[in-house]
Coordinates of C-alpha atoms and ligand atoms in Angstrom, one line a residue:
X329 CA 32.2 -2.0 -2.5
X330 CA 34.2 -5.3 -2.5
X331 CA 35.2 -7.0 0.7
X332 CA 39.0 -6.0 0.1
X333 CA 37.9 -2.3 0.2
X334 CA 36.4 -3.1 3.6
X335 CA 38.4 -5.2 5.0
X336 CA 41.4 -1.4 4.7
X337 CA 38.5 0.6 5.9
X338 CA 38.8 -1.8 8.7
X339 CA 41.8 -1.1 9.6
X340 CA 42.1 2.4 8.6
X341 CA 39.4 2.3 12.1
X342 CA 38.7 6.3 12.1
X343 CA 39.2 7.4 9.0
X344 CA 35.9 5.5 7.3
X345 CA 33.9 9.5 8.5
X346 CA 36.4 10.5 5.9
X347 CA 35.3 8.7 3.0
X348 CA 31.8 10.2 4.1
X349 CA 31.7 13.7 2.5
X350 CA 34.1 16.1 4.2
X351 CA 30.9 18.4 5.6
X352 CA 28.3 15.1 7.0
X353 CA 32.2 14.1 8.8
X354 CA 31.9 18.0 11.1
X355 CA 28.5 16.8 12.0
X356 CA 29.5 15.4 15.4
X357 CA 24.9 13.9 15.5
X358 CA 26.3 12.7 11.9
X359 CA 28.8 10.8 13.0
X360 CA 27.4 8.0 15.5
X361 CA 25.3 7.4 11.7
X362 CA 29.1 6.0 10.3
X363 CA 29.0 2.7 9.8
X364 CA 32.0 0.4 12.1
X365 CA 33.0 -2.7 10.6
X366 CA 34.5 -4.1 13.8
X367 CA 31.2 -5.9 14.7
X368 CA 32.0 -8.4 11.7
X369 CA 30.8 -12.0 12.3
X370 CA 31.3 -14.7 10.6
X371 CA 28.1 -16.5 9.9
X372 CA 27.3 -19.7 7.6
X373 CA 23.5 -21.1 6.8
X374 CA 22.0 -23.9 5.1
X375 CA 20.0 -24.1 2.8
X376 CA 17.3 -26.3 2.7
X377 CA 18.5 -28.3 -0.9
X378 CA 21.7 -28.7 2.2
X379 CA 24.3 -25.8 0.3
X380 CA 26.2 -23.9 3.1
X381 CA 26.1 -20.0 2.1
X382 CA 28.4 -18.1 3.6
X383 CA 28.9 -14.4 4.3
X384 CA 29.3 -11.6 7.9
X385 CA 26.5 -10.3 10.0
X386 CA 26.4 -6.6 10.4
X387 CA 24.3 -6.2 13.6
X388 CA 22.3 -4.5 16.5
X389 CA 23.6 -1.1 14.2
X390 CA 21.2 1.6 15.1
X391 CA 20.6 3.9 12.3
X392 CA 18.9 7.7 13.7
X393 CA 21.2 9.2 16.1
X394 CA 17.1 10.0 18.4
X395 CA 16.9 6.4 19.5
X396 CA 13.2 6.5 20.6
X397 CA 13.4 2.4 21.4
X398 CA 16.5 1.2 21.0
X399 CA 14.7 -1.7 21.6
X400 CA 13.1 -1.4 17.1
X401 CA 15.6 1.3 16.3
X402 CA 18.2 -0.7 14.4
X403 CA 19.5 -2.9 11.9
X404 CA 21.6 -6.0 10.6
X405 CA 23.3 -5.4 7.4
X406 CA 24.0 -9.6 5.4
X407 CA 27.5 -9.5 3.8
X408 CA 27.4 -12.2 1.4
X409 CA 31.5 -14.3 0.5
X410 CA 31.0 -13.4 -2.7
X411 CA 28.7 -10.5 -4.6
X412 CA 27.3 -10.9 -8.0
X413 CA 27.4 -7.5 -9.0
X414 CA 30.5 -6.5 -7.3
X415 CA 30.0 -2.9 -5.8
X416 CA 27.4 -2.3 -7.6
X417 CA 25.1 -5.9 -5.9
X418 CA 21.5 -5.1 -4.8
X419 CA 21.2 -4.4 -1.7
X420 CA 17.4 -6.3 -0.4
X421 CA 16.3 -4.8 2.3
X422 CA 13.8 -7.2 4.6
X423 CA 10.4 -5.8 7.2
X424 CA 8.8 -7.6 9.0
X425 CA 6.0 -6.0 9.1
X426 CA 3.1 -7.6 10.0
X427 CA -0.4 -6.0 10.9
X428 CA 1.1 -2.5 10.8
X429 CA 2.7 -4.1 14.6
X430 CA 6.6 -4.0 15.3
X431 CA 9.6 -5.7 14.4
X432 CA 13.2 -6.7 15.1
X433 CA 15.9 -6.6 13.0
X434 CA 16.1 -10.0 11.9
X435 CA 18.6 -12.8 10.5
X436 CA 18.1 -14.4 7.5
X437 CA 16.5 -17.5 6.9
X438 CA 16.6 -20.4 5.0
X439 CA 13.5 -21.0 4.4
X440 CA 12.4 -16.8 2.6
X441 CA 13.4 -14.4 0.7
X442 CA 16.6 -13.1 2.7
X443 CA 18.5 -16.7 3.0
X444 CA 17.3 -17.1 -1.1
X445 CA 19.3 -12.8 -1.3
X446 CA 22.2 -14.2 0.0
X447 CA 22.6 -17.5 -1.3
X448 CA 22.3 -15.5 -4.8
X449 CA 25.4 -12.9 -3.9
X450 CA 23.1 -10.7 -2.4
X451 CA 23.3 -7.7 0.7
X452 CA 20.6 -8.4 2.1
X453 CA 19.3 -6.2 5.7
X454 CA 16.7 -6.6 8.1
X455 CA 15.9 -3.5 9.9
X456 CA 13.5 -3.7 12.6
X457 CA 11.2 -0.8 13.1
X458 CA 8.3 0.7 15.4
X459 CA 4.5 -0.4 15.5
X460 CA 1.5 -0.2 16.5
X461 CA 2.4 -2.4 19.8
X462 CA 5.7 -0.7 21.0
X463 CA 5.6 1.2 24.3
X464 CA 8.2 3.5 26.1
X465 CA 7.7 5.0 29.9
X466 CA 8.5 8.5 30.0
X467 CA 7.7 10.7 33.1
X468 CA 6.1 7.3 35.0
X469 CA 3.7 7.8 31.7
X470 CA 3.5 5.0 28.2
X471 CA 4.1 6.3 25.2
X472 CA 2.9 4.1 22.7
X473 CA 6.3 5.1 20.1
X474 CA 5.1 3.1 16.7
X475 CA 1.6 5.4 15.5
X476 CA 1.7 5.8 11.6
X477 CA 3.4 7.5 9.9
X478 CA 6.3 6.8 12.6
X479 CA 6.9 2.9 11.7
X480 CA 7.6 3.9 8.0
X481 CA 9.7 6.7 8.9
X482 CA 12.2 3.8 10.7
X483 CA 12.4 2.1 7.3
X484 CA 13.2 5.3 4.9
X485 CA 16.6 6.5 8.3
X486 CA 17.2 3.0 7.2
X487 CA 17.1 3.4 4.5
X488 CA 19.0 6.6 4.6
X489 CA 21.9 5.5 6.6
X490 CA 22.7 2.7 4.0
X491 CA 23.2 5.4 1.4
X492 CA 24.8 7.3 4.2
X493 CA 27.6 5.1 4.6
X494 CA 27.5 3.8 0.6
X495 CA 30.9 3.4 1.0
X496 CA 31.6 1.4 3.6
X497 CA 29.3 -0.5 2.9
X498 CA 29.7 -3.3 0.5
X499 CA 26.7 -3.1 -2.3
X500 CA 25.3 -0.3 -4.3
X501 CA 23.0 2.3 -1.6
X502 CA 21.7 2.4 -5.7
X503 CA 20.1 -0.5 -5.8
X504 CA 18.0 -1.4 -2.9
X505 CA 15.7 -3.3 -3.4
X506 CA 12.7 -3.0 -0.2
X507 CA 10.4 -6.5 0.5
X508 CA 7.7 -7.1 2.7
X509 CA 4.1 -8.5 2.9
X510 CA 1.2 -6.9 3.9
X511 CA 1.2 -4.1 6.5
X512 CA 4.7 -4.8 5.3
X513 CA 3.7 -4.7 1.1
X514 CA 2.0 -1.8 2.0
X515 CA 5.3 0.0 3.5
X516 CA 6.8 -1.1 0.7
X517 CA 4.7 0.6 -1.4
X518 CA 5.5 3.7 0.2
X519 CA 9.3 2.9 0.6
X520 CA 9.1 3.2 -2.8
X521 CA 6.6 5.6 -3.6
X522 CA 8.3 8.8 -1.5
X523 CA 11.6 8.2 -1.8
X524 CA 12.8 11.7 -0.6
X525 CA 9.9 13.8 -0.4
X526 CA 9.6 16.8 1.7
X527 CA 6.4 15.7 3.2
X528 CA 8.5 13.0 5.8
X529 CA 11.4 15.3 6.0
X530 CA 10.6 17.2 9.5
X531 CA 10.1 14.7 11.3
X532 CA 14.0 12.6 10.3
X533 CA 15.6 15.2 10.9
X534 CA 13.5 14.9 14.6
X535 CA 14.7 11.7 14.8
X536 CA 18.8 12.7 13.6
X537 CA 18.4 10.2 10.4
X538 CA 21.0 10.7 7.9
X539 CA 20.6 13.6 5.8
X540 CA 20.4 12.3 2.2
X541 CA 18.5 10.5 0.0
X542 CA 15.9 7.6 1.3
X543 CA 15.0 7.5 -2.3
X544 CA 14.6 3.4 -2.9
X545 CA 15.3 1.2 -6.9
X546 CA 13.1 -0.8 -6.8
X547 CA 9.5 -2.3 -4.6
X548 CA 8.7 -5.9 -4.1
X549 CA 5.0 -5.3 -2.3
X550 CA 2.8 -9.2 -1.5
X551 CA -0.6 -8.5 -0.5
X552 CA -0.4 -4.3 -0.1
X553 CA -3.0 -3.7 2.5
X554 CA -2.9 -0.1 1.4
X555 CA -5.1 2.9 -0.2
X556 CA -6.8 2.4 3.7
X557 CA -8.7 5.9 3.5
X558 CA -10.6 3.6 0.9
X559 CA -9.8 0.6 1.3
X560 CA -13.7 0.0 3.3
X561 CA -15.1 1.4 0.3
X562 CA -12.7 -0.9 -2.2
X563 CA -13.8 -4.2 -0.5
X564 CA -17.6 -3.6 -0.3
X565 CA -18.3 -2.0 -3.8
X566 CA -16.8 -5.7 -4.9
X567 CA -17.8 -7.8 -2.2
X568 CA -21.5 -6.6 -1.7
X569 CA -22.4 -8.8 -4.2
X570 CA -21.8 -11.7 -1.2
X571 CA -23.9 -9.5 1.8
X572 CA -26.2 -11.8 1.2
X573 CA -25.6 -14.7 0.8
X574 CA -21.4 -16.2 1.7
X575 CA -20.9 -13.5 4.0
X576 CA -24.2 -13.5 5.6
X577 CA -24.0 -10.4 7.1
X578 CA -27.3 -8.7 9.0
X579 CA -29.9 -5.8 8.3
X580 CA -26.9 -3.3 9.9
X581 CA -24.0 -4.4 8.3
X582 CA -26.0 -4.3 5.1
X583 CA -26.3 -0.7 5.5
X584 CA -23.1 0.2 5.8
X585 CA -21.7 -1.9 3.4
X586 CA -24.1 -0.6 1.2
X587 CA -22.9 2.7 2.1
X588 CA -19.5 2.2 2.0
X589 CA -20.3 0.7 -2.2
X590 CA -22.3 4.1 -2.8
X591 CA -19.0 5.3 -2.7
X592 CA -16.4 3.6 -4.6
X593 CA -17.4 4.7 -8.1
X594 CA -16.8 8.4 -8.0
X595 CA -13.1 7.1 -6.4
X596 CA -12.2 4.6 -9.1
X597 CA -13.5 7.0 -11.8
X598 CA -11.4 9.9 -10.7
X599 CA -7.9 8.2 -10.9
X600 CA -8.7 8.3 -14.5
X601 CA -6.6 5.4 -14.9
X602 CA -6.3 2.8 -18.1
X603 CA -5.9 -0.1 -19.3
X604 CA -3.2 -1.5 -21.6
X605 CA -4.9 -0.2 -24.6
X606 CA -5.2 3.5 -23.5
X607 CA -9.2 2.5 -22.0
X608 CA -10.2 4.3 -19.7
X609 CA -11.0 2.6 -16.7
X610 CA -14.7 3.4 -15.1
X611 CA -16.4 1.7 -12.8
X612 CA -18.6 0.9 -15.0
X613 CA -15.9 -0.8 -16.9
X614 CA -13.7 -2.2 -14.3
X615 CA -14.9 -5.1 -12.8
X616 CA -14.3 -6.7 -17.0
X617 CA -11.1 -5.1 -15.7
X618 CA -10.5 -7.0 -13.6
X619 CA -11.4 -9.9 -14.5
X620 CA -8.0 -9.6 -17.5
X621 CA -6.7 -10.2 -14.1
X622 CA -8.3 -13.3 -12.7
X623 CA -8.8 -14.8 -15.6
X624 CA -4.4 -14.6 -17.0
X625 CA -4.2 -16.2 -13.0
X626 CA -6.2 -18.9 -14.3
X627 CA -5.3 -19.9 -17.7
X628 CA -1.9 -19.9 -16.2
X629 CA -3.2 -22.6 -13.3
X630 CA -4.9 -24.6 -15.7
X631 CA -1.3 -24.0 -17.8
X632 CA 0.8 -25.8 -14.9
X633 CA -1.6 -28.8 -14.8
X634 CA -3.6 -27.4 -12.3
X635 CA -7.3 -29.1 -11.6
X636 CA -9.5 -26.0 -11.1
X637 CA -13.6 -26.8 -10.1
X638 CA -16.2 -26.5 -12.4
X639 CA -18.2 -24.7 -9.5
X640 CA -16.5 -21.6 -9.4
X641 CA -16.6 -19.3 -11.6
X642 CA -14.6 -20.0 -14.1
X643 CA -16.2 -20.9 -17.8
X644 CA -13.5 -22.2 -19.9
X645 CA -14.1 -23.1 -23.8
X646 CA -15.2 -25.7 -25.3
X647 CA -12.5 -26.5 -27.2
X648 CA -9.4 -24.8 -28.7
X649 CA -10.1 -21.0 -28.9
X650 CA -9.8 -19.8 -32.8
X651 CA -7.8 -16.9 -32.8
X652 CA -9.3 -15.4 -35.4
X653 CA -12.9 -15.5 -32.5
X654 CA -11.1 -14.8 -29.6
X655 CA -12.5 -12.4 -28.0
X656 CA -10.8 -8.9 -27.0
X657 CA -10.9 -8.6 -22.7
X658 CA -8.8 -5.5 -23.0
X659 CA -5.4 -6.4 -21.8
X660 CA -2.7 -6.2 -25.0
X661 CA -4.6 -5.4 -27.6
X662 CA -4.0 -9.2 -28.6
X663 CA -6.7 -10.6 -27.8
X664 CA -4.8 -13.1 -25.4
X665 CA -6.4 -11.1 -22.6
X666 CA -3.7 -11.5 -20.2
X667 CA -3.0 -7.8 -19.3
X668 CA 1.1 -7.6 -20.4
X669 CA 2.4 -7.1 -17.6
X670 CA 3.8 -9.6 -15.6
X671 CA 6.3 -12.6 -15.2
X672 CA 7.9 -13.7 -19.3
X673 CA 5.8 -16.8 -19.7
X674 CA 3.1 -15.9 -17.8
X675 CA 0.1 -15.6 -21.6
X676 CA -1.7 -18.4 -22.3
X677 CA 0.8 -20.3 -25.1
X678 CA -2.2 -22.2 -26.8
X679 CA -1.4 -25.6 -27.0
X680 CA -4.0 -28.5 -27.2
X681 CA -4.8 -28.1 -24.0
X682 CA -8.4 -27.1 -24.7
X683 CA -8.9 -26.4 -20.8
X684 CA -8.7 -22.3 -21.2
X685 CA -11.0 -20.3 -19.7
X686 CA -13.4 -17.7 -21.5
X687 CA -14.7 -16.0 -18.7
X688 CA -15.4 -16.1 -15.3
X689 CA -18.6 -15.7 -13.5
X690 CA -17.3 -13.0 -10.9
X691 CA -19.7 -13.2 -7.9
X692 CA -19.9 -16.5 -8.5
X693 CA -15.7 -16.4 -8.2
X694 CA -16.1 -13.6 -4.7
X695 CA -18.6 -16.5 -3.7
X696 CA -15.5 -19.3 -4.1
X697 CA -13.1 -17.1 -2.3
X698 CA -15.4 -15.8 0.4
X699 CA -16.1 -19.6 1.2
X700 CA -12.9 -20.0 2.2
X701 CA -11.8 -17.7 4.3
X702 CA -14.1 -15.9 5.3
X703 CA -14.8 -11.5 4.5
X704 CA -13.8 -8.8 7.0
X705 CA -16.9 -7.5 8.1
X706 CA -17.6 -4.0 7.1
X707 CA -15.9 -1.3 7.9
X708 CA -12.9 -3.6 6.9
X709 CA -10.4 -1.9 7.8
X710 CA -12.0 1.6 9.7
X711 CA -14.2 -0.7 11.9
X712 CA -13.7 0.9 15.6
X713 CA -17.0 2.1 16.8
X714 CA -19.0 2.1 13.4
X715 CA -20.7 -1.4 14.5
X716 CA -18.7 -2.0 16.7
X717 CA -16.0 -1.3 19.0
X718 CA -13.2 -2.6 18.8
X719 CA -10.1 -1.5 16.7
X720 CA -8.7 -3.1 13.6
X721 CA -5.2 -3.3 13.2
X722 CA -5.1 0.3 11.0
X723 CA -7.4 1.8 13.6
X724 CA -4.1 1.4 16.2
X725 CA -1.7 2.5 13.9
X726 CA -3.9 5.9 13.7
X727 CA -4.3 6.1 17.4
X728 CA -2.6 8.6 19.3
X729 CA 0.4 8.0 21.7
X730 CA -1.1 7.5 24.6
X731 CA -2.7 4.4 22.9
X732 CA -6.7 5.2 21.9
X733 CA -7.1 3.8 18.5
X734 CA -8.6 6.7 16.1
X735 CA -10.7 6.5 12.8
X736 CA -8.4 7.4 9.6
X737 CA -11.9 8.3 7.4
X738 CA -14.6 10.5 7.7
X739 CA -17.5 8.2 7.1
X740 CA -16.3 5.9 10.7
X741 CA -15.4 8.8 12.1
X742 CA -18.8 10.2 11.5
X743 CA -20.9 7.0 12.3
X744 CA -18.7 7.0 15.5
X745 CA -20.1 9.7 16.9
X746 CA -23.6 10.1 14.9
X747 CA -23.0 13.5 13.9
X748 CA -22.7 13.6 10.2
X749 CA -21.3 17.5 9.8
X750 CA -17.4 16.0 11.4
X751 CA -13.9 15.7 10.1
X752 CA -11.0 14.6 11.1
X753 CA -8.9 17.1 12.5
X754 CA -5.7 18.5 10.2
X755 CA -2.8 16.4 11.8
X756 CA -4.8 13.3 10.6
X757 CA -5.1 14.1 7.5
X758 CA -1.9 14.8 6.9
X759 CA -1.0 11.0 8.7
X760 CA -3.2 9.6 6.5
X761 CA -2.7 11.0 3.5
X762 CA 1.2 10.5 3.5
X763 CA 0.6 6.4 4.7
X764 CA -0.8 6.1 1.9
X765 CA 1.5 5.8 -1.5
X766 CA -1.1 6.5 -4.4
X767 CA -1.0 10.0 -2.8
X768 CA 3.0 10.2 -4.2
X769 CA 3.1 7.8 -7.9
X770 CA 3.0 10.1 -11.3
X771 CA 4.0 10.3 -14.0
X772 CA 8.0 11.6 -13.6
X773 CA 7.9 11.9 -10.7
X774 CA 11.8 11.4 -9.1
X775 CA 10.2 9.9 -6.3
X776 CA 8.8 7.3 -7.1
X777 CA 11.2 3.7 -7.6
X778 CA 11.8 2.7 -11.4
X779 CA 10.5 -1.2 -10.9
X780 CA 7.6 -2.6 -9.7
X781 CA 7.1 -6.4 -7.9
X782 CA 3.4 -6.7 -7.1
X783 CA 1.4 -10.0 -5.8
X784 CA -1.8 -10.0 -4.4
X785 CA -2.9 -14.1 -4.6
X786 CA -6.4 -14.9 -6.5
X787 CA -7.8 -16.0 -3.5
X788 CA -6.4 -13.1 -0.9
X789 CA -9.3 -11.0 1.0
X790 CA -8.0 -9.7 3.1
X791 CA -8.2 -6.6 1.1
X792 CA -10.5 -5.8 -2.2
X793 CA -8.0 -7.1 -5.8
X794 CA -8.1 -3.3 -6.3
X795 CA -6.0 -2.2 -4.1
X796 CA -3.0 -4.1 -5.6
X797 CA -5.0 -3.4 -9.2
X798 CA -5.1 0.4 -8.4
X799 CA -1.2 0.0 -7.0
X800 CA 0.6 -1.7 -10.1
X801 CA -2.5 0.1 -12.7
X802 CA -1.6 3.6 -11.7
X803 CA 2.3 2.9 -11.1
X804 CA 2.6 1.5 -15.4
X805 CA 0.4 4.0 -16.0
X806 CA 2.7 6.4 -14.9
X807 CA 5.4 5.2 -16.7
X808 CA 7.0 3.1 -14.4
X809 CA 8.5 0.1 -14.6
X810 CA 5.2 -3.0 -12.9
X811 CA 5.6 -7.0 -12.6
X812 CA 2.2 -7.8 -11.6
X813 CA 0.5 -11.1 -10.8
X814 CA -3.1 -12.7 -9.0
X815 CA -1.1 -16.1 -8.1
X816 CA -3.7 -18.4 -9.2
X817 CA -4.8 -19.9 -5.4
X818 CA -2.6 -18.3 -3.5
X819 CA -4.4 -17.0 0.5
X820 CA -3.0 -13.8 1.9
X821 CA 1.2 -15.1 2.0
X822 CA 4.5 -13.9 0.4
X823 CA 7.7 -14.4 -0.6
X824 CA 7.0 -17.4 -1.9
X825 CA 7.8 -18.3 -6.0
X826 CA 11.0 -17.2 -5.5
X827 CA 12.2 -17.9 -9.0
X828 CA 10.2 -15.6 -9.9
X829 CA 11.3 -12.8 -7.6
X830 CA 14.7 -13.9 -7.9
X831 CA 14.8 -14.5 -11.7
X832 CA 12.9 -10.9 -12.3
X833 CA 15.3 -9.0 -9.2
X834 CA 18.7 -10.2 -11.7
X835 CA 16.5 -9.2 -14.6
X836 CA 16.8 -5.6 -12.8
X837 CA 20.3 -6.6 -11.7
X838 CA 21.4 -4.8 -14.6
X839 CA 19.4 -2.0 -16.0
Ligands
DHB1846 C1 -1.8 -6.9 7.3 C2 -2.9 -8.1 7.2 C3 -4.7 -7.9 7.5 O1 -5.9 -8.0 7.1 C4 -5.1 -5.9 8.3 O2 -5.1 -5.1 8.1 C5 -3.6 -5.1 8.1 C6 -2.7 -5.5 7.7 C7 -0.7 -8.2 7.8 O3 -0.9 -9.5 8.0 O4 0.1 -7.7 8.0

């Protein structure tokens, strides 16, 4: 919607309801979800360059009618003075969820992707959402309101709000790009994979979310901490090689690590993933597949002039590679080893630089990663009650409404209860299922966003490299458009290299 149209609709006041469908307008509850532009406030942001970006702020908007937590279930909308594509301007929706905790709706920051989005002329939406730490008091009792899947439901409700009001909110709700980091990256992946899935309907109905679509156009996932019910086995299968070295595990921990690791091959094989040439990826060749991404990352870093020490497992060519003799590494089949997804210019150009990478000693490289930031101890995610009692953020978010943490894998539940016959109850099985985007990604699935931008730092050890690689590969195998890379020397972080991100956003915005 153009600012002009917004002005007109402001004047028309009550007739705004007429902009949404008449069936919805008849619904009294739904009327509470009609966007009110009267709260508009002009604002200005100074970018690091000194440039001033003018915009209009609409804040503290409730996105559900059955509000459980008025502190968190609100969103803010920011509309730049100049929209970059008129009515079809994408809406950049940034979630600040971290550690599976709550976040309030925030205002844009000149130093992150929200400020950049405004500067580029995109509409920005920053919703709040409940999380593992949010409580309310009801009848004198403390109730945890943000346990899974409630944070995700809040994001879905916020998206529905934007779509319900698409005729009155500037920009296009058909062009929502969600961005998040870490647990927020997991939420971004979930929102991206589960648009309009019926599994969430009943919850959203109870919350009083708008009765419309929650599908998004694109998903930006920085280091998504996802696939939680397989993340422990993926972590141990990858990092087990460091157990007696840099990780210094004791005998009990090594036993748990080995048991978890042993469960991973059948999971990898069950995914039936394929590389760019159509070869099946199995537990037997997975590490070679992983190496193609790390090699592509190291290549790019060297090309850009980074120094990489010889001690961390990167094996270089002594001389300029000879195309004829260059080893194929799966990848895209052109013999350059770099998988075909990734930002333009990611592949090595083979100039006279002799510093290109021929191989990676993976065990050595993983030991290097573990030496930069100590690894999590096993189990890395479903830790509660296995070797120590301390719950992780994941145990808390899968906890109950009284605040008691919970296990979310049979493996950890059995270890905690010392009973090999117990299994997660039906409710937990369902919660775990609907919190894993991998369960919803299939060929031609209408619930999945068309465009994906996934980044995981090449020295990020918060989850196994398998997690983002499997996500990216499953999406790609299912026909979705995936831009995936493991940026060199990057620890666990997000919203970096914004030229890269906004170049990609620009490239998908007209499609
Ligand atoms: C986050 C990081 C983690 O290592 C984790 O297990 C969960 C969440 C985060 O930064 O959001």
